[in-house]
Amino acid sequence: MKKFLIYASALFVLISLQSCQDWLDINVSPNAPSQISDYDLVLADMTATTAYNLVGGGNFTRFSAQWIQHIADASAPPSNDTYRFTTADFNNEWAFTSYAGILVNAKIVIDEASQSERWNHVAIAKILMAHNYAVLTDYFGEIPFSQALKRVDNLTPAYDSQEQVFTGIQQLLDDAIIDIDKNAAVQVGTGDFFFKGDMNKWRRTAYALKARYHLRLTNAPGKAATTQAQLALDAIEKAMTGAADEAQFAYIGAPGTEGPWNQWIAKFSRNIRISDYMVNLLTDLADPRLPVLANTNNGGIYKGYTNGAINNDPLATFSAIGAYYMAPKTSVPLMTYEEQLFLKAEAHLRLGDADAAAQAYSSGVRSHMTRLSGQGQTPTVIAAADVDAYLKAHPVNGLEDIIVQKYISGFLYASMEAYHDYRRTGFPSSLQPAQNADYQQIPTRIPYTDTELNNNQPNVPAGITATSKVWWDTN
């Protein structure tokens, strides 16, 4: 804890130096430091900020969890639940968290640490840069990439196509793997909050992310689903071997250091409940994970809130999110092993190998149930026999079965991925728009932010709305 607070205090000074009230675009202040004396300090900022935004700490994950109906807002509409938002709602995620935060810090580490051959620091920075660029492009489509992060040398960067961005993301990950294989003499210290400098695990993470982004493009124009599937399988061969390989950021649970979902819901958005859609889905499947994903209501049953509904029943009538997910002390995964298994199942299915797809699918379900066993409001043990019976009752009959199980396993820990999968595949197909919504469909992207419209408008793609589609979304 003391070490975290030391990093946090020092990072506040670093970030303050990099900020300027007159600069709200994607370029940091000209007052930003040109050199870094402690690379671990900057890695601490990048890993902590990345983790916070993954799970409950920013609007990407909060909006996704509501739009994909993992959770629901029990307050009266309009709300984020009913797709009411403005171009100002993602200013922080675009300008401060990403471009003037993680991304510019990553570039400085890459540029400077390369000169001193600190290749492990360079590799981590490239992996985090790739991940965070992917987050941006998945929500916004075309973004500044090739001309971004030049600071005062280019205050109005052009936008790259999403296809170019994904090519760049894969190149960053490939380059990071090459850097790791250089076996640099200088090791990464405790500023790496994910792996504490374990570069073998960083290599596996890079391959896992490559698999994710290959399958993202299964329906993209000019891409063949089978080619993307094979590329994903090739990457998975060198990716995570189990849950122990996950990049996990630990929140210790003391005041001010609670997990992001706990911070947001317990302190600021207490009307958030598990969605009616999620409860009904698990009930229909006779899924033993329901007692972990949700608490019982004041009547001792599981009852979700319908997204966008107008309901005057007391809040206690509706099930709260399960204690496991709301725990102040928790660990946030950059990417779960279950996700990788479901990616593997999808890739095999697309290549026509039904047996291999079924095996990976079963492993994904089993891994997630094992993770949740013994958790919950009343500790719920999910026995191996229960898992076997569940898999027998719910075999793989098509892609939707895989995506639905991925959707369940991604509850709150991977709501962003569930949202991207829904846009990419249309699954779960039973998902319907929220009641009393501003649009008659679930939003398919986020319009560009005020910071860009005010500072870089000539380059911002025109005519973008919440129902426009990004390049890879042809579903």
C-alpha positions in Angstrom: 0.0 0.0 0.0 2.8 2.4 1.0 4.6 1.7 -2.3 1.3 2.3 -4.3 0.8 5.6 -2.5 4.3 6.7 -3.2 3.8 5.9 -6.9 0.5 7.7 -6.9 1.9 10.8 -5.3 4.9 10.9 -7.7 2.6 10.2 -10.7 0.4 13.1 -9.7 3.4 15.4 -10.0 4.3 13.8 -13.3 0.8 14.1 -14.8 0.5 17.7 -13.5 3.6 18.6 -15.3 2.2 17.1 -18.5 -1.1 18.9 -18.2 -2.1 22.4 -19.1 -5.6 24.0 -18.7 -5.3 25.4 -22.2 -4.8 22.1 -23.9 -7.8 19.8 -24.2 -7.0 18.1 -27.5 -5.0 14.9 -27.9 -1.6 16.6 -27.6 0.0 17.0 -24.2 1.3 20.4 -23.1 4.5 21.8 -24.4 5.5 21.9 -20.8 5.6 18.1 -20.6 8.9 16.6 -19.5 11.1 15.6 -22.4 13.0 12.9 -20.4 12.0 10.2 -17.9 14.2 9.4 -15.0 12.2 6.5 -13.7 10.6 4.2 -16.3 8.9 2.1 -13.6 7.1 5.2 -12.4 5.6 5.8 -15.8 4.7 2.1 -16.2 2.9 2.3 -12.8 0.7 5.1 -14.2 0.1 3.2 -17.5 -0.8 -0.1 -15.9 -3.0 1.5 -13.2 -4.9 3.7 -15.6 -5.4 0.8 -18.1 -6.8 -1.4 -15.3 -9.1 1.2 -14.0 -10.7 1.8 -17.4 -11.2 -1.9 -18.0 -13.7 -2.6 -15.3 -16.1 0.1 -14.0 -13.6 2.9 -13.9 -14.7 4.8 -17.0 -17.6 5.4 -19.4 -16.4 2.8 -22.0 -17.0 -0.1 -19.6 -20.0 1.5 -17.8 -21.9 2.3 -20.9 -21.1 -1.0 -22.5 -22.3 -3.0 -19.4 -25.6 -1.1 -19.6 -26.1 -1.2 -23.3 -25.2 -4.9 -23.5 -27.6 -5.4 -20.5 -25.2 -6.9 -18.0 -26.6 -4.3 -15.6 -29.4 -1.8 -15.5 -30.0 1.7 -14.1 -33.1 1.5 -11.8 -33.6 5.3 -11.9 -36.2 6.8 -14.2 -35.3 7.4 -17.8 -33.7 9.0 -19.7 -30.3 7.8 -18.7 -27.2 6.1 -20.1 -29.4 3.0 -19.9 -31.7 4.4 -22.6 -28.8 5.7 -24.7 -29.0 9.3 -23.5 -25.5 10.7 -23.7 -23.6 13.6 -25.2 -20.3 14.2 -27.1 -18.9 15.5 -23.8 -19.4 12.1 -21.9 -16.2 10.6 -23.4 -13.9 13.6 -23.2 -11.9 12.2 -20.4 -11.5 8.8 -22.0 -10.4 10.3 -25.3 -8.2 13.2 -24.3 -6.9 12.7 -20.8 -6.9 8.9 -20.2 -5.8 7.9 -23.6 -4.1 10.4 -25.9 -2.7 12.7 -23.2 -2.3 9.9 -20.7 -1.4 6.3 -21.4 -0.6 6.7 -25.1 1.8 9.7 -24.8 3.5 8.2 -21.8 3.9 4.9 -23.7 5.5 6.8 -26.7 7.9 8.6 -24.4 9.0 5.3 -22.8 9.3 3.7 -26.2 11.4 6.5 -27.6 13.7 7.0 -24.7 14.0 3.5 -23.3 14.9 2.3 -26.8 18.0 4.5 -26.8 19.2 2.9 -23.5 18.2 -0.6 -24.7 15.6 -1.1 -21.9 13.8 -3.4 -24.1 11.5 -4.9 -21.5 10.1 -1.4 -20.6 9.7 -0.7 -24.4 7.8 -4.0 -24.9 5.4 -3.3 -22.1 4.8 0.2 -23.4 4.1 -1.2 -26.9 1.6 -3.8 -25.5 -0.3 -1.2 -23.5 -0.2 1.2 -26.4 -1.7 -1.5 -28.7 -4.4 -2.3 -26.2 -5.4 1.3 -25.6 -5.5 2.2 -29.3 -7.7 -0.9 -29.8 -10.1 0.4 -27.1 -10.3 3.7 -28.9 -10.8 2.4 -32.4 -13.4 -0.2 -31.4 -15.6 2.6 -30.1 -14.8 5.5 -32.4 -13.7 3.8 -35.7 -11.2 6.1 -37.5 -8.9 7.8 -35.0 -5.5 9.7 -35.1 -2.8 7.1 -35.2 0.1 7.6 -37.5 0.2 11.4 -36.8 -0.8 11.2 -33.2 1.4 11.9 -30.1 3.6 14.4 -31.9 2.6 17.1 -29.4 3.4 20.6 -30.6 4.8 19.2 -33.9 1.3 18.4 -35.0 -1.6 19.8 -33.1 -4.2 18.7 -35.6 -3.4 15.1 -36.6 -5.2 13.4 -39.4 -7.4 10.4 -38.8 -6.3 6.9 -40.0 -8.8 4.4 -41.3 -9.7 1.7 -38.8 -8.1 -0.9 -41.0 -4.8 1.0 -40.8 -5.1 1.3 -37.0 -5.6 -2.5 -36.6 -2.6 -3.1 -38.9 -0.6 -0.8 -36.6 -1.9 -2.5 -33.5 -0.8 -5.9 -34.7 2.6 -4.4 -35.6 3.0 -3.0 -32.1 2.3 -6.4 -30.6 4.7 -8.1 -33.0 7.4 -5.5 -32.2 6.8 -6.0 -28.4 7.4 -9.7 -28.8 10.6 -9.1 -30.6 11.7 -6.7 -27.9 11.0 -9.2 -25.2 13.0 -11.8 -27.0 16.1 -9.5 -26.8 16.4 -10.5 -23.2 17.4 -7.1 -22.0 19.8 -6.9 -19.0 17.7 -4.2 -17.3 14.7 -5.7 -15.6 11.3 -4.1 -15.0 10.6 -3.3 -11.4 7.5 -3.0 -9.2 6.0 -0.3 -11.5 4.6 -3.1 -13.6 1.5 -3.7 -11.5 0.3 -6.5 -13.8 3.2 -8.9 -13.8 6.0 -7.3 -11.7 8.3 -7.7 -14.7 7.6 -11.3 -15.7 8.3 -10.9 -19.4 7.3 -14.5 -20.3 3.7 -13.6 -19.2 3.8 -10.3 -21.1 4.8 -12.3 -24.2 1.8 -14.6 -23.7 -0.5 -11.5 -23.2 0.7 -10.0 -26.4 -0.2 -13.2 -28.3 -3.6 -13.4 -26.6 -4.3 -9.8 -27.6 -3.2 -10.6 -31.2 -5.8 -13.4 -31.2 -8.5 -11.1 -30.0 -7.9 -8.4 -32.6 -7.6 -11.0 -35.4 -11.1 -12.3 -34.7 -12.4 -8.8 -34.4 -12.0 -8.5 -38.1 -13.9 -11.7 -39.1 -16.6 -9.7 -40.9 -14.5 -6.7 -41.9 -14.5 -5.6 -45.6 -11.8 -7.4 -47.5 -11.1 -9.9 -44.7 -11.8 -13.6 -44.8 -13.2 -15.1 -41.6 -11.2 -18.3 -42.1 -8.0 -16.4 -42.5 -8.7 -14.4 -39.4 -9.6 -17.5 -37.5 -6.3 -19.2 -38.5 -4.3 -16.2 -37.5 -6.0 -16.2 -34.1 -5.3 -19.9 -33.6 -1.6 -19.4 -34.5 -1.4 -16.6 -31.9 -3.2 -18.7 -29.2 -0.6 -21.4 -29.6 1.8 -19.0 -27.9 -0.7 -17.2 -25.6 -1.9 -17.9 -22.1 -1.7 -21.5 -20.7 -4.1 -20.9 -17.8 -5.6 -18.3 -15.5 -2.3 -17.9 -13.8 -1.0 -16.2 -16.9 -3.6 -13.4 -16.8 -2.5 -9.8 -16.3 -4.3 -9.0 -13.1 -4.3 -5.6 -11.3 -4.9 -6.0 -7.6 -7.1 -3.5 -5.7 -6.4 -3.9 -2.0 -9.9 -2.7 -0.9 -8.8 0.0 1.6 -10.7 3.4 1.4 -9.8 4.9 -1.9 -8.3 1.7 -3.3 -11.5 -0.3 -3.9 -12.2 -2.1 -7.1 -13.7 0.3 -9.8 -17.2 -1.3 -9.9 -17.4 -1.0 -6.1 -16.2 2.6 -6.3 -18.7 3.6 -8.9 -21.8 1.7 -7.8 -21.4 1.6 -4.0 -20.4 5.3 -3.8 -22.0 7.1 -6.7 -24.5 5.0 -8.7 -26.4 3.0 -6.1 -29.4 2.5 -8.4 -27.4 0.1 -10.6 -28.8 -3.5 -10.5 -28.2 -6.6 -12.4 -30.4 -6.5 -15.5 -33.6 -8.5 -16.0 -32.1 -9.8 -19.3 -29.1 -11.3 -17.5 -31.2 -12.9 -14.7 -33.6 -14.4 -17.3 -30.8 -15.7 -19.5 -29.2 -17.5 -16.5 -32.5 -18.8 -15.2 -33.5 -20.2 -18.6 -30.2 -22.0 -18.8 -30.5 -23.3 -15.2 -27.0 -21.8 -14.8 -25.4 -22.4 -11.5 -23.5 -19.1 -11.7 -26.6 -17.0 -11.0 -26.1 -17.0 -7.2 -22.6 -15.5 -7.8 -23.6 -12.9 -10.4 -26.5 -11.6 -8.4 -27.7 -11.4 -4.8 -31.3 -12.3 -3.9 -33.8 -9.4 -3.5 -35.8 -8.6 -0.4 -38.1 -11.5 -1.2 -35.3 -14.0 -1.4 -35.5 -14.5 -5.2 -33.4 -13.3 -8.2 -35.1 -10.4 -9.9 -33.3 -8.1 -12.3 -34.3 -4.6 -13.5 -35.5 -4.1 -17.0 -33.2 -1.7 -18.8 -35.1 1.6 -19.5 -38.2 0.6 -17.6 -40.3 3.0 -15.5 -40.9 1.1 -12.2 -41.8 2.6 -8.9 -41.1 -0.6 -6.8 -38.6 -0.1 -4.0 -35.0 -0.6 -5.1 -34.7 -3.6 -2.7 -37.2 -5.4 -4.9 -34.4 -5.9 -7.5 -31.3 -8.0 -7.1 -28.1 -6.3 -6.5 -24.9 -7.3 -8.4 -23.3 -10.2 -6.7 -20.8 -9.7 -3.9 -18.0 -11.3 -5.8 -18.1 -8.6 -8.5 -18.8 -5.8 -6.0 -16.0 -6.7 -3.6 -13.8 -3.7 -2.6 -10.8 -6.1 -2.7 -10.5 -7.5 -6.1 -8.3 -8.1 -9.1 -9.0 -6.7 -12.6 -7.9 -8.8 -15.6 -6.6 -7.2 -18.7 -7.9 -10.2 -20.5 -9.3 -13.5 -19.0 -8.2 -17.0 -19.9 -11.9 -17.8 -20.5 -12.0 -15.2 -23.3 -9.0 -16.8 -24.9 -10.7 -20.2 -24.8 -13.9 -18.9 -26.4 -11.8 -17.2 -29.0 -10.2 -20.5 -29.7 -13.6 -22.2 -29.9 -14.9 -19.6 -32.4 -11.8 -19.9 -34.5 -12.0 -23.7 -34.7 -15.7 -23.5 -35.5 -15.1 -21.0 -38.3 -12.5 -23.4 -39.7 -14.9 -26.3 -39.6 -13.4 -28.3 -36.7 -16.5 -28.9 -34.6 -14.7 -31.2 -32.2 -11.9 -28.8 -31.4 -14.5 -26.0 -31.0 -16.5 -28.1 -28.6 -13.5 -28.9 -26.5 -12.4 -25.2 -26.2 -16.0 -24.2 -25.5 -16.3 -26.7 -22.7 -12.9 -25.6 -21.3 -14.1 -22.0 -21.3 -17.3 -22.8 -19.4 -15.5 -25.1 -17.0 -12.8 -22.5 -16.3 -15.3 -19.8 -15.5 -17.4 -22.0 -13.3 -14.2 -23.0 -11.4 -13.3 -19.4 -11.0 -16.7 -18.6 -9.5 -17.1 -21.8 -7.4 -17.3 -21.0 -3.7 -18.1 -17.3 -4.3 -21.4 -15.4 -3.9 -23.7 -13.9 -1.3 -24.0 -17.4 0.1 -20.9 -19.3 -1.0 -22.0 -21.4 -4.0 -19.9 -24.4 -4.8 -20.2 -25.5 -8.4 -19.2 -29.1 -8.4 -17.5 -30.8 -11.4 -20.7 -33.0 -11.8 -22.8 -29.8 -12.1 -20.5 -28.5 -14.8 -20.7 -31.8 -16.7 -24.4 -31.7 -16.5 -24.6 -28.1 -17.7 -22.3 -28.8 -20.7 -24.3 -31.9 -21.6 -27.5 -29.7 -21.6 -25.9 -26.9 -23.5 -23.6 -28.2 -26.2 -22.2 -26.2 -29.1 -24.7 -26.1 -31.9 -23.3 -22.9 -33.5 -21.5 -19.7 -33.0 -24.2 -18.2 -30.9 -23.6 -20.8 -28.2 -20.0 -19.8 -28.0 -20.7 -16.0 -27.9 -23.5 -16.4 -25.3 -21.1 -18.3 -22.9 -18.5 -15.7 -23.6 -21.1 -13.0 -22.8 -21.9 -14.7 -19.5 -18.2 -15.2 -18.5 -17.5 -11.6 -19.4 -20.1 -10.3 -16.9 -18.7 -6.9 -15.8 -15.1 -8.1 -16.2 -15.3 -7.9 -20.0 -18.4 -5.9 -20.8 -16.6 -4.0 -23.5 -15.8 -7.3 -25.3 -19.4 -8.4 -25.0 -20.5 -5.1 -26.6 -18.0 -5.6 -29.4 -19.1 -9.2 -29.9 -22.7 -8.2 -30.2 -21.9 -5.6 -32.9 -19.7 -8.1 -34.7 -21.9 -11.2 -34.6 -25.4 -10.1 -33.5 -25.3 -12.5 -30.5 -26.9 -12.9 -28.1 -29.7 -12.6 -30.7 -32.4 -12.4 -28.0 -31.0 -9.0 -26.8 -33.4 -6.2 -27.4 -33.1 -2.4 -27.1 -33.9 -0.8 -23.8 -37.4 0.4 -23.1 -38.0 4.1 -23.5 -34.8 4.5 -25.4 -33.6 7.4 -27.5 -32.9 5.0 -30.4 -34.8 1.9 -31.5 -31.5 -0.1 -31.6 -28.6 -0.6 -29.3 -26.0 2.1 -30.2 -23.3 0.8 -32.6 -20.6 3.3 -31.8 -19.7 6.5 -29.9 -19.7 9.8 -31.8 -16.6 11.9 -31.6 -15.9 14.0 -28.5 -16.2 17.7 -27.8 -12.4 17.9 -27.4 -11.9 16.8 -31.0 -14.8 18.8 -32.4 -13.4 21.9 -30.7 -9.7 21.4 -31.5 -9.4 19.3 -34.6 -12.7 19.6 -36.4 -11.3 19.8 -40.0 -10.0 16.2 -39.6 -12.9 14.7 -37.6 -15.0 12.4 -39.8 -18.4 14.1 -40.5 -21.9 12.7 -40.1 -21.1 10.2 -37.3 -24.0 9.3 -34.9 -24.6 6.7 -32.3 -26.1 4.4 -34.9 -23.3 4.7 -37.4 -21.1 1.7 -37.7 -17.3 1.3 -37.5 -15.5 -0.3 -40.4 -15.3 -3.9 -39.0 -19.0 -3.9 -38.1 -20.8 -5.2 -41.2 -23.2 -7.4 -39.2 
